mmCIF file of C-alpha atoms and ligand atoms in Angstrom:
data_model
loop_
_atom_site.group_PDB
_atom_site.id
_atom_site.type_symbol
_atom_site.label_atom_id
_atom_site.label_comp_id
_atom_site.label_asym_id
_atom_site.label_seq_id
_atom_site.Cartn_x
_atom_site.Cartn_y
_atom_site.Cartn_z
ATOM 1 C CA MET R 8 81.310 89.916 95.578
ATOM 2 C CA LYS R 9 82.958 91.165 91.929
ATOM 3 C CA ASP R 10 80.822 93.792 90.195
ATOM 4 C CA LEU R 11 78.807 92.456 87.392
ATOM 5 C CA LEU R 12 80.115 92.848 83.386
ATOM 6 C CA CYS R 13 78.179 93.851 80.505
ATOM 7 C CA LEU R 14 78.709 93.509 76.958
ATOM 8 C CA GLY R 15 76.181 95.931 75.372
ATOM 9 C CA ILE R 16 75.536 95.461 71.653
ATOM 10 C CA GLU R 17 74.348 98.275 69.361
ATOM 11 C CA SER R 18 72.560 98.128 66.063
ATOM 12 C CA THR R 19 69.875 100.689 66.042
ATOM 13 C CA ALA R 20 71.140 102.396 62.135
ATOM 14 C CA HIS R 21 74.267 103.629 61.177
ATOM 15 C CA THR R 22 76.422 102.273 63.714
ATOM 16 C CA PHE R 23 77.618 98.648 64.893
ATOM 17 C CA GLY R 24 78.710 98.781 68.621
ATOM 18 C CA ALA R 25 80.114 97.181 71.453
ATOM 19 C CA GLY R 26 80.703 98.347 75.192
ATOM 20 C CA ILE R 27 81.886 96.530 77.934
ATOM 21 C CA VAL R 28 80.747 98.229 81.576
ATOM 22 C CA SER R 29 81.034 97.378 84.512
ATOM 23 C CA GLU R 30 78.409 97.861 87.392
ATOM 24 C CA ASP R 31 80.002 100.716 89.229
ATOM 25 C CA GLY R 32 79.849 102.630 85.905
ATOM 26 C CA LYS R 33 83.507 101.865 84.479
ATOM 27 C CA ILE R 34 83.807 101.830 80.933
ATOM 28 C CA TYR R 35 86.359 99.086 80.022
ATOM 29 C CA SER R 36 86.102 99.070 75.971
ATOM 30 C CA ASP R 37 83.951 101.047 73.286
ATOM 31 C CA SER R 38 84.503 99.669 70.132
ATOM 32 C CA ARG R 39 82.339 100.960 67.139
ATOM 33 C CA ASP R 40 82.380 100.911 62.913
ATOM 34 C CA VAL R 41 80.102 103.066 61.276
ATOM 35 C CA TYR R 42 77.972 102.735 58.324
ATOM 36 C CA ILE R 43 78.392 105.939 55.971
ATOM 37 C CA PRO R 44 76.738 106.546 53.030
ATOM 38 C CA VAL R 45 77.697 107.882 49.594
ATOM 39 C CA ILE R 46 77.658 111.620 49.413
ATOM 40 C CA GLY R 47 74.081 112.702 48.182
ATOM 41 C CA ARG R 48 72.120 109.581 49.863
ATOM 42 C CA GLY R 49 70.561 108.611 53.120
ATOM 43 C CA ILE R 50 70.931 105.390 55.043
ATOM 44 C CA HIS R 51 69.497 102.652 53.214
ATOM 45 C CA PRO R 52 68.748 99.658 56.048
ATOM 46 C CA THR R 53 69.948 96.726 53.798
ATOM 47 C CA GLU R 54 73.034 98.564 52.892
ATOM 48 C CA ALA R 55 73.609 99.479 56.516
ATOM 49 C CA ALA R 56 72.715 95.988 58.139
ATOM 50 C CA GLN R 57 75.093 94.116 55.384
ATOM 51 C CA HIS R 58 77.643 96.471 56.802
ATOM 52 C CA HIS R 59 76.645 95.505 60.754
ATOM 53 C CA ASN R 60 77.097 91.626 59.318
ATOM 54 C CA ILE R 61 80.775 92.203 58.002
ATOM 55 C CA VAL R 62 82.123 94.502 60.292
ATOM 56 C CA ALA R 63 80.242 92.423 64.092
ATOM 57 C CA PRO R 64 83.026 89.471 64.395
ATOM 58 C CA ARG R 65 86.123 92.294 64.846
ATOM 59 C CA VAL R 66 83.690 94.804 66.509
ATOM 60 C CA ILE R 67 83.148 92.456 69.086
ATOM 61 C CA LEU R 68 86.509 91.242 69.560
ATOM 62 C CA ASP R 69 87.787 94.366 69.665
ATOM 63 C CA ALA R 70 85.740 95.371 72.540
ATOM 64 C CA PHE R 71 87.211 92.269 74.170
ATOM 65 C CA ARG R 72 90.974 92.750 73.259
ATOM 66 C CA LYS R 73 90.212 96.698 74.841
ATOM 67 C CA ALA R 74 89.087 95.541 77.934
ATOM 68 C CA ASP R 75 91.613 92.717 77.793
ATOM 69 C CA LEU R 76 88.531 90.426 79.135
ATOM 70 C CA LYS R 77 87.808 86.706 77.748
ATOM 71 C CA PRO R 78 83.941 86.100 76.537
ATOM 72 C CA GLY R 79 83.070 84.115 79.739
ATOM 73 C CA MET R 80 84.298 86.765 82.375
ATOM 74 C CA ILE R 81 80.996 88.546 81.084
ATOM 75 C CA ASP R 82 78.031 88.295 83.348
ATOM 76 C CA ILE R 83 74.770 90.040 80.974
ATOM 77 C CA ILE R 84 74.371 90.551 77.365
ATOM 78 C CA ALA R 85 72.416 93.521 76.426
ATOM 79 C CA TYR R 86 70.884 94.679 73.265
ATOM 80 C CA SER R 87 69.338 97.328 71.386
ATOM 81 C CA CYS R 88 65.305 96.064 71.033
ATOM 82 C CA GLY R 89 64.646 99.160 69.380
ATOM 83 C CA PRO R 90 63.455 101.727 67.789
ATOM 84 C CA GLY R 91 65.575 101.707 65.101
ATOM 85 C CA LEU R 92 66.097 99.993 61.138
ATOM 86 C CA GLY R 93 64.182 96.424 61.419
ATOM 87 C CA PRO R 94 67.236 94.905 59.290
ATOM 88 C CA CYS R 95 69.633 96.448 61.682
ATOM 89 C CA LEU R 96 67.994 95.901 64.562
ATOM 90 C CA ARG R 97 68.056 92.288 63.820
ATOM 91 C CA VAL R 98 71.505 91.987 63.078
ATOM 92 C CA GLY R 99 72.954 93.189 66.458
ATOM 93 C CA ALA R 100 69.735 91.352 68.315
ATOM 94 C CA THR R 101 70.408 88.062 66.327
ATOM 95 C CA ILE R 102 74.440 87.973 67.608
ATOM 96 C CA ALA R 103 73.070 88.844 71.415
ATOM 97 C CA ARG R 104 71.236 85.515 71.245
ATOM 98 C CA ALA R 105 73.734 83.646 69.906
ATOM 99 C CA LEU R 106 76.465 84.723 72.723
ATOM 100 C CA SER R 107 73.762 84.688 75.307
ATOM 101 C CA THR R 108 72.884 80.839 74.534
ATOM 102 C CA TYR R 109 76.760 80.072 73.904
ATOM 103 C CA LEU R 110 77.749 81.843 77.208
ATOM 104 C CA CYS R 111 75.080 80.624 79.284
ATOM 105 C CA LYS R 112 74.510 84.522 80.618
ATOM 106 C CA PRO R 113 71.184 86.323 80.688
ATOM 107 C CA LEU R 114 70.253 88.504 77.760
ATOM 108 C CA VAL R 115 68.749 92.261 78.477
ATOM 109 C CA PRO R 116 66.506 94.357 75.880
ATOM 110 C CA VAL R 117 67.385 97.832 75.780
ATOM 111 C CA ASN R 118 65.409 100.878 74.650
ATOM 112 C CA HIS R 119 67.971 102.735 72.953
ATOM 113 C CA ALA R 120 66.459 106.539 73.506
ATOM 114 C CA ILE R 121 66.507 105.523 77.262
ATOM 115 C CA ALA R 122 70.196 103.914 76.939
ATOM 116 C CA HIS R 123 71.107 107.691 75.305
ATOM 117 C CA ILE R 124 69.457 109.161 78.883
ATOM 118 C CA GLU R 125 70.868 106.709 80.878
ATOM 119 C CA ILE R 126 74.596 106.930 79.587
ATOM 120 C CA ALA R 127 74.621 110.738 79.833
ATOM 121 C CA SER R 128 73.359 110.932 83.435
ATOM 122 C CA LEU R 129 76.447 108.378 84.608
ATOM 123 C CA ASN R 130 78.674 110.590 82.317
ATOM 124 C CA THR R 131 77.281 113.557 84.147
ATOM 125 C CA GLY R 132 76.296 112.934 87.134
ATOM 126 C CA ALA R 133 73.198 114.163 86.574
ATOM 127 C CA LYS R 134 70.419 112.817 88.774
ATOM 128 C CA ASP R 135 67.012 113.710 88.223
ATOM 129 C CA PRO R 136 67.148 115.797 85.091
ATOM 130 C CA LEU R 137 64.914 117.561 82.539
ATOM 131 C CA THR R 138 66.321 115.764 79.636
ATOM 132 C CA VAL R 139 66.758 117.234 76.254
ATOM 133 C CA LEU R 140 68.027 114.014 73.740
ATOM 134 C CA VAL R 141 68.275 114.948 70.472
ATOM 135 C CA SER R 142 69.748 112.396 67.609
ATOM 136 C CA GLY R 143 69.222 111.417 64.409
ATOM 137 C CA GLY R 144 65.927 109.392 65.478
ATOM 138 C CA HIS R 145 64.704 111.621 68.562
ATOM 139 C CA THR R 146 64.066 115.125 69.317
ATOM 140 C CA ALA R 147 62.259 115.450 72.898
ATOM 141 C CA ILE R 148 62.264 116.856 75.652
ATOM 142 C CA VAL R 149 61.101 114.370 79.050
ATOM 143 C CA ALA R 150 61.747 113.966 82.878
ATOM 144 C CA TYR R 151 61.320 110.926 84.640
ATOM 145 C CA ALA R 152 57.965 111.005 86.703
ATOM 146 C CA ALA R 153 56.130 107.918 88.560
ATOM 147 C CA GLY R 154 57.734 105.220 87.008
ATOM 148 C CA ARG R 155 58.389 106.420 83.366
ATOM 149 C CA TRP R 156 60.568 108.850 81.275
ATOM 150 C CA ARG R 157 57.462 111.388 80.512
ATOM 151 C CA ILE R 158 57.885 113.608 77.216
ATOM 152 C CA TYR R 159 56.889 117.380 77.845
ATOM 153 C CA GLY R 160 57.954 118.450 74.112
ATOM 154 C CA GLU R 161 59.233 116.720 70.912
ATOM 155 C CA THR R 162 59.284 116.948 67.394
ATOM 156 C CA GLU R 163 55.970 117.007 65.140
ATOM 157 C CA ASP R 164 57.554 115.876 61.727
ATOM 158 C CA ILE R 165 61.584 115.130 61.192
ATOM 159 C CA THR R 166 64.376 115.095 64.110
ATOM 160 C CA LEU R 167 66.815 117.928 64.681
ATOM 161 C CA GLY R 168 69.422 115.330 63.387
ATOM 162 C CA ASN R 169 66.971 114.577 60.273
ATOM 163 C CA LEU R 170 67.052 118.467 59.548
ATOM 164 C CA LEU R 171 70.777 118.610 59.902
ATOM 165 C CA ASP R 172 71.621 115.570 57.830
ATOM 166 C CA MET R 173 68.676 116.389 55.259
ATOM 167 C CA PHE R 174 69.956 119.572 54.864
ATOM 168 C CA ALA R 175 73.495 118.336 54.464
ATOM 169 C CA ARG R 176 73.214 116.105 52.283
ATOM 170 C CA GLU R 177 70.539 118.202 49.568
ATOM 171 C CA VAL R 178 73.540 120.472 49.342
ATOM 172 C CA GLY R 179 76.453 117.930 48.749
ATOM 173 C CA LEU R 180 78.172 117.997 52.632
ATOM 174 C CA PRO R 181 79.337 114.638 53.231
ATOM 175 C CA LEU R 182 76.954 112.543 56.157
ATOM 176 C CA PRO R 183 76.860 113.089 59.262
ATOM 177 C CA GLY R 184 75.747 116.650 58.492
ATOM 178 C CA GLY R 185 75.454 118.005 62.026
ATOM 179 C CA PRO R 186 79.276 118.766 62.214
ATOM 180 C CA GLU R 187 79.829 119.740 58.615
ATOM 181 C CA VAL R 188 76.720 122.574 59.287
ATOM 182 C CA GLU R 189 78.400 123.602 62.495
ATOM 183 C CA ARG R 190 81.573 123.727 60.659
ATOM 184 C CA LEU R 191 80.429 125.925 57.929
ATOM 185 C CA ALA R 192 78.049 127.843 60.607
ATOM 186 C CA GLU R 193 81.057 129.100 62.463
ATOM 187 C CA MET R 194 81.924 131.267 58.985
ATOM 188 C CA GLY R 195 78.783 132.738 58.519
ATOM 189 C CA LYS R 196 78.018 135.981 59.105
ATOM 190 C CA ILE R 197 74.643 137.163 58.002
ATOM 191 C CA PHE R 198 71.452 135.798 59.429
ATOM 192 C CA ILE R 199 69.257 134.724 57.114
ATOM 193 C CA ASP R 200 65.077 135.131 57.705
ATOM 194 C CA LEU R 201 63.721 131.434 57.939
ATOM 195 C CA PRO R 202 60.763 130.294 59.480
ATOM 196 C CA TYR R 203 60.486 129.556 63.342
ATOM 197 C CA THR R 204 57.508 126.931 64.533
ATOM 198 C CA VAL R 205 56.864 126.344 67.857
ATOM 199 C CA LYS R 206 53.301 124.516 68.771
ATOM 200 C CA GLY R 207 53.060 125.137 72.604
ATOM 201 C CA ASN R 208 55.895 122.759 73.620
ATOM 202 C CA ASP R 209 56.376 120.720 70.347
ATOM 203 C CA VAL R 210 58.914 122.194 67.386
ATOM 204 C CA ALA R 211 58.257 121.531 63.268
ATOM 205 C CA TYR R 212 61.135 121.413 61.159
ATOM 206 C CA SER R 213 59.817 120.128 57.937
ATOM 207 C CA GLY R 214 58.938 123.706 56.893
ATOM 208 C CA LEU R 215 62.532 124.936 58.304
ATOM 209 C CA LEU R 216 64.201 122.498 55.912
ATOM 210 C CA SER R 217 62.041 123.279 53.041
ATOM 211 C CA ALA R 218 62.622 126.714 53.420
ATOM 212 C CA ALA R 219 66.252 126.653 53.866
ATOM 213 C CA LEU R 220 66.748 124.427 51.003
ATOM 214 C CA ARG R 221 64.657 126.909 48.807
ATOM 215 C CA LYS R 222 67.344 129.913 49.952
ATOM 216 C CA TYR R 223 70.235 127.557 48.451
ATOM 217 C CA ARG R 224 68.899 126.901 45.527
ATOM 218 C CA ASP R 225 68.314 130.928 45.178
ATOM 219 C CA GLY R 226 71.973 131.139 45.302
ATOM 220 C CA VAL R 227 72.306 132.394 49.181
ATOM 221 C CA ASP R 228 75.860 131.748 50.389
ATOM 222 C CA LEU R 229 76.359 128.483 52.196
ATOM 223 C CA THR R 230 77.457 129.495 55.077
ATOM 224 C CA ASP R 231 75.316 131.993 56.089
ATOM 225 C CA LEU R 232 72.348 129.227 55.707
ATOM 226 C CA CYS R 233 74.182 127.013 57.906
ATOM 227 C CA PHE R 234 74.726 129.615 60.599
ATOM 228 C CA SER R 235 70.926 130.908 60.255
ATOM 229 C CA LEU R 236 69.894 127.253 59.898
ATOM 230 C CA GLN R 237 71.298 126.116 63.332
ATOM 231 C CA GLU R 238 70.616 129.298 65.104
ATOM 232 C CA VAL R 239 66.755 129.184 63.790
ATOM 233 C CA ALA R 240 66.625 124.917 64.777
ATOM 234 C CA PHE R 241 68.744 125.472 68.103
ATOM 235 C CA ALA R 242 66.234 128.406 69.380
ATOM 236 C CA MET R 243 63.130 126.373 68.693
ATOM 237 C CA ILE R 244 64.119 123.299 71.342
ATOM 238 C CA ALA R 245 65.160 126.047 73.469
ATOM 239 C CA GLU R 246 62.220 127.523 73.663
ATOM 240 C CA ALA R 247 60.512 124.070 74.283
ATOM 241 C CA THR R 248 62.875 123.698 77.012
ATOM 242 C CA GLU R 249 62.685 126.666 78.839
ATOM 243 C CA ARG R 250 58.895 126.190 79.149
ATOM 244 C CA SER R 251 59.571 122.658 80.165
ATOM 245 C CA LEU R 252 61.676 123.817 82.793
ATOM 246 C CA ALA R 253 59.541 126.097 84.293
ATOM 247 C CA HIS R 254 56.580 124.043 84.007
ATOM 248 C CA THR R 255 58.479 120.902 85.694
ATOM 249 C CA GLU R 256 60.888 123.147 88.145
ATOM 250 C CA LYS R 257 63.215 120.417 87.277
ATOM 251 C CA LYS R 258 66.497 121.501 88.846
ATOM 252 C CA GLU R 259 68.502 119.891 86.538
ATOM 253 C CA LEU R 260 69.064 120.438 82.440
ATOM 254 C CA LEU R 261 70.381 117.451 80.773
ATOM 255 C CA LEU R 262 71.393 117.527 77.198
ATOM 256 C CA SER R 263 71.962 114.203 75.417
ATOM 257 C CA GLY R 264 72.015 112.218 71.811
ATOM 258 C CA GLY R 265 74.562 112.758 68.766
ATOM 259 C CA VAL R 266 73.624 116.692 68.411
ATOM 260 C CA ALA R 267 74.426 117.124 71.860
ATOM 261 C CA ALA R 268 78.302 117.679 70.774
ATOM 262 C CA ASN R 269 76.984 121.007 69.144
ATOM 263 C CA LYS R 270 78.791 123.781 70.683
ATOM 264 C CA ARG R 271 76.148 126.495 69.804
ATOM 265 C CA LEU R 272 73.294 124.316 70.817
ATOM 266 C CA GLN R 273 75.406 123.617 74.208
ATOM 267 C CA GLY R 274 75.635 127.477 74.327
ATOM 268 C CA MET R 275 72.138 128.294 74.140
ATOM 269 C CA LEU R 276 70.353 125.577 76.442
ATOM 270 C CA GLU R 277 73.480 126.568 79.045
ATOM 271 C CA SER R 278 72.193 130.115 79.503
ATOM 272 C CA ILE R 279 68.566 128.971 79.725
ATOM 273 C CA ALA R 280 70.196 126.791 82.624
ATOM 274 C CA ARG R 281 71.873 129.778 83.878
ATOM 275 C CA GLU R 282 68.940 131.802 83.820
ATOM 276 C CA HIS R 283 66.498 129.791 85.352
ATOM 277 C CA ASN R 284 69.169 128.773 88.098
ATOM 278 C CA VAL R 285 69.335 125.377 86.962
ATOM 279 C CA LYS R 286 72.394 123.128 87.173
ATOM 280 C CA PHE R 287 73.591 122.086 83.222
ATOM 281 C CA TYR R 288 75.392 119.232 82.226
ATOM 282 C CA CYS R 289 76.045 117.931 78.710
ATOM 283 C CA VAL R 290 77.116 114.508 77.615
ATOM 284 C CA ASP R 291 80.691 114.132 76.602
ATOM 285 C CA LYS R 292 81.392 114.214 72.909
ATOM 286 C CA SER R 293 82.828 110.860 72.884
ATOM 287 C CA LEU R 294 79.160 109.078 74.331
ATOM 288 C CA SER R 295 76.786 111.436 72.798
ATOM 289 C CA GLY R 296 76.495 109.342 69.750
ATOM 290 C CA ASP R 297 75.505 105.432 69.486
ATOM 291 C CA SER R 298 77.479 103.001 71.219
ATOM 292 C CA GLY R 299 77.385 99.641 72.706
ATOM 293 C CA VAL R 300 78.608 101.368 75.795
ATOM 294 C CA GLN R 301 75.306 102.513 76.512
ATOM 295 C CA ILE R 302 73.610 99.849 75.887
ATOM 296 C CA ALA R 303 75.924 97.990 78.231
ATOM 297 C CA TRP R 304 75.040 100.423 81.171
ATOM 298 C CA ASN R 305 71.281 100.761 80.409
ATOM 299 C CA GLY R 306 71.772 96.552 80.520
ATOM 300 C CA ILE R 307 73.038 96.378 83.757
ATOM 301 C CA LEU R 308 70.816 99.074 85.356
ATOM 302 C CA ALA R 309 67.838 96.791 84.074
ATOM 303 C CA TYR R 310 69.167 93.505 85.384
ATOM 304 C CA ARG R 311 70.025 94.342 88.805
ATOM 305 C CA CYS R 312 65.961 95.163 88.840
ATOM 306 C CA GLY R 313 65.265 91.440 87.584
ATOM 307 C CA LEU R 314 64.486 92.637 83.640
ATOM 308 C CA ARG R 315 65.934 89.845 81.315
ATOM 309 C CA ILE R 316 64.490 88.260 78.143
ATOM 310 C CA ASP R 317 64.298 84.507 77.789
ATOM 311 C CA VAL R 318 65.874 84.230 73.896
ATOM 312 C CA GLU R 319 62.732 82.813 72.651
ATOM 313 C CA LYS R 320 61.186 85.857 73.381
ATOM 314 C CA SER R 321 63.368 88.397 72.253
ATOM 315 C CA LEU R 322 61.936 90.300 68.737
ATOM 316 C CA VAL R 323 63.260 93.519 68.193
ATOM 317 C CA LYS R 324 60.468 96.248 68.251
ATOM 318 C CA SER R 325 61.428 99.075 65.977
ATOM 319 C CA ARG R 326 58.816 101.448 67.299
ATOM 320 C CA TRP R 327 59.005 101.439 70.553
ATOM 321 C CA ARG R 328 58.782 104.849 71.916
ATOM 322 C CA LEU R 329 60.590 105.563 75.348
ATOM 323 C CA ASP R 330 57.583 106.865 77.048
ATOM 324 C CA GLN R 331 56.470 103.604 76.644
ATOM 325 C CA VAL R 332 59.225 101.854 78.776
ATOM 326 C CA ASP R 333 59.157 101.517 83.087
ATOM 327 C CA ILE R 334 61.755 102.153 84.489
ATOM 328 C CA PRO R 335 62.141 100.552 87.744
ATOM 329 C CA TRP R 336 65.969 101.446 88.553
ATOM 330 C CA ARG R 337 64.857 104.940 89.142
ATOM 331 C CA SER R 338 61.848 104.453 91.341
HETATM 332 P P1 LIG Y 19 69.249 107.889 67.837
HETATM 333 O O1 LIG Y 19 70.118 107.512 68.955
HETATM 334 O O2 LIG Y 19 67.763 108.440 67.900
HETATM 335 O O3 LIG Y 19 68.820 106.306 67.030
HETATM 336 P P2 LIG Y 19 71.024 108.432 65.457
HETATM 337 O O4 LIG Y 19 71.505 106.970 65.493
HETATM 338 O O5 LIG Y 19 71.121 109.305 64.404
HETATM 339 O O6 LIG Y 19 69.661 108.320 66.160
HETATM 340 P P3 LIG Y 19 73.246 109.610 67.331
HETATM 341 O O7 LIG Y 19 74.503 108.534 66.693
HETATM 342 O O8 LIG Y 19 72.791 109.532 68.450
HETATM 343 O O9 LIG Y 19 71.865 109.455 66.271
HETATM 344 O O10 LIG Y 19 73.306 111.013 66.595
HETATM 345 C C1 LIG Y 19 73.579 111.281 65.118
HETATM 346 C C2 LIG Y 19 73.232 112.531 64.911
HETATM 347 O O11 LIG Y 19 73.544 113.620 65.535
HETATM 348 C C3 LIG Y 19 73.430 113.052 63.358
HETATM 349 O O12 LIG Y 19 71.854 113.509 63.112
HETATM 350 C C4 LIG Y 19 74.702 113.820 62.949
HETATM 351 O O13 LIG Y 19 74.254 114.326 62.189
HETATM 352 C C5 LIG Y 19 74.662 114.655 64.396
HETATM 353 N N1 LIG Y 19 75.867 115.460 64.966
HETATM 354 C C6 LIG Y 19 76.571 114.698 65.218
HETATM 355 N N2 LIG Y 19 77.996 115.450 65.622
HETATM 356 C C7 LIG Y 19 76.879 116.750 65.589
HETATM 357 C C8 LIG Y 19 76.849 118.321 65.728
HETATM 358 N N3 LIG Y 19 78.599 118.783 66.319
HETATM 359 N N4 LIG Y 19 76.842 119.065 65.616
HETATM 360 C C9 LIG Y 19 74.797 118.905 65.260
HETATM 361 N N5 LIG Y 19 74.891 117.462 64.949
HETATM 362 C C10 LIG Y 19 75.795 116.396 65.162
#
């Protein structure tokens, strides 16, 4: 019997993506188009959804062309069901429903956050890791236990990706802000004192953002500020991670999500893993940000456990927390 093939459609926020993955984890294609707001503005949900509507046909056709497959050869259609921006989620879900109906293929809803973790596991070979998920929508330290991914620590306010993006936006850097802050941080030399807030296993970043912006307005050098912002923000999540490692006694540490592309963050978490004699894994940069590939792979995992949804019931869930999702494929 041939391996199952899944088309995954991603549209939670800035990225419209389509990816095709097979049951054995082979990535046939990864096609994306990213909505980038004008400098000085954040993501506007309706504008982002309009962007997705415009690029969707081209991105999906490109995924089939790169994979050298015809639509009829696909076995499963998976889509990002949430969490995310409502108008954006609805674009991807509508297209997935139409394809599922037209091609007579099963439709599988996927939780976007879990898809980040599962693609990172596939990519690195991590089996049962404590996972740090850091992106624009998430900052959470999670581990699998008793049928679900459980949260051991998370942000109490904004995410790590938000912190970097909002800081970048306010100081006039282009979005996404993370790579820009990283680039400038490498040139920074002087450490500027900024507030460090860890409460138990949770972190809070909004005070750090306000303080960093205040320093910027006071004329502190931007490269020094980027350097210090990264040091403080990453040390906070690293401290919470270290405590979660001691608590869960996991033997693997996995870094996933868009912010995982950051070299300094990778270095900090790797050194913690080394100290605790834990194997460190980091998702490859090509798979760290939002993509249809992560949705397709999670679609395959879910479908193999009998999960699918009727088109009439396939509503999106903009606030679908990852610890609300049963994970039968890991039990
Ligand atoms: P989610 O996936 O949780 O819904 P999202 O769609 O914003 O959120 P991703 O595409 O996974 O998330 O990640 C985007 C985030 O990653 C942005 O905040 C961006 O600034 C950040 N990022 C990307 N590259 C880097 C980098 N090199 N250093 C730090 N942050 C980075």
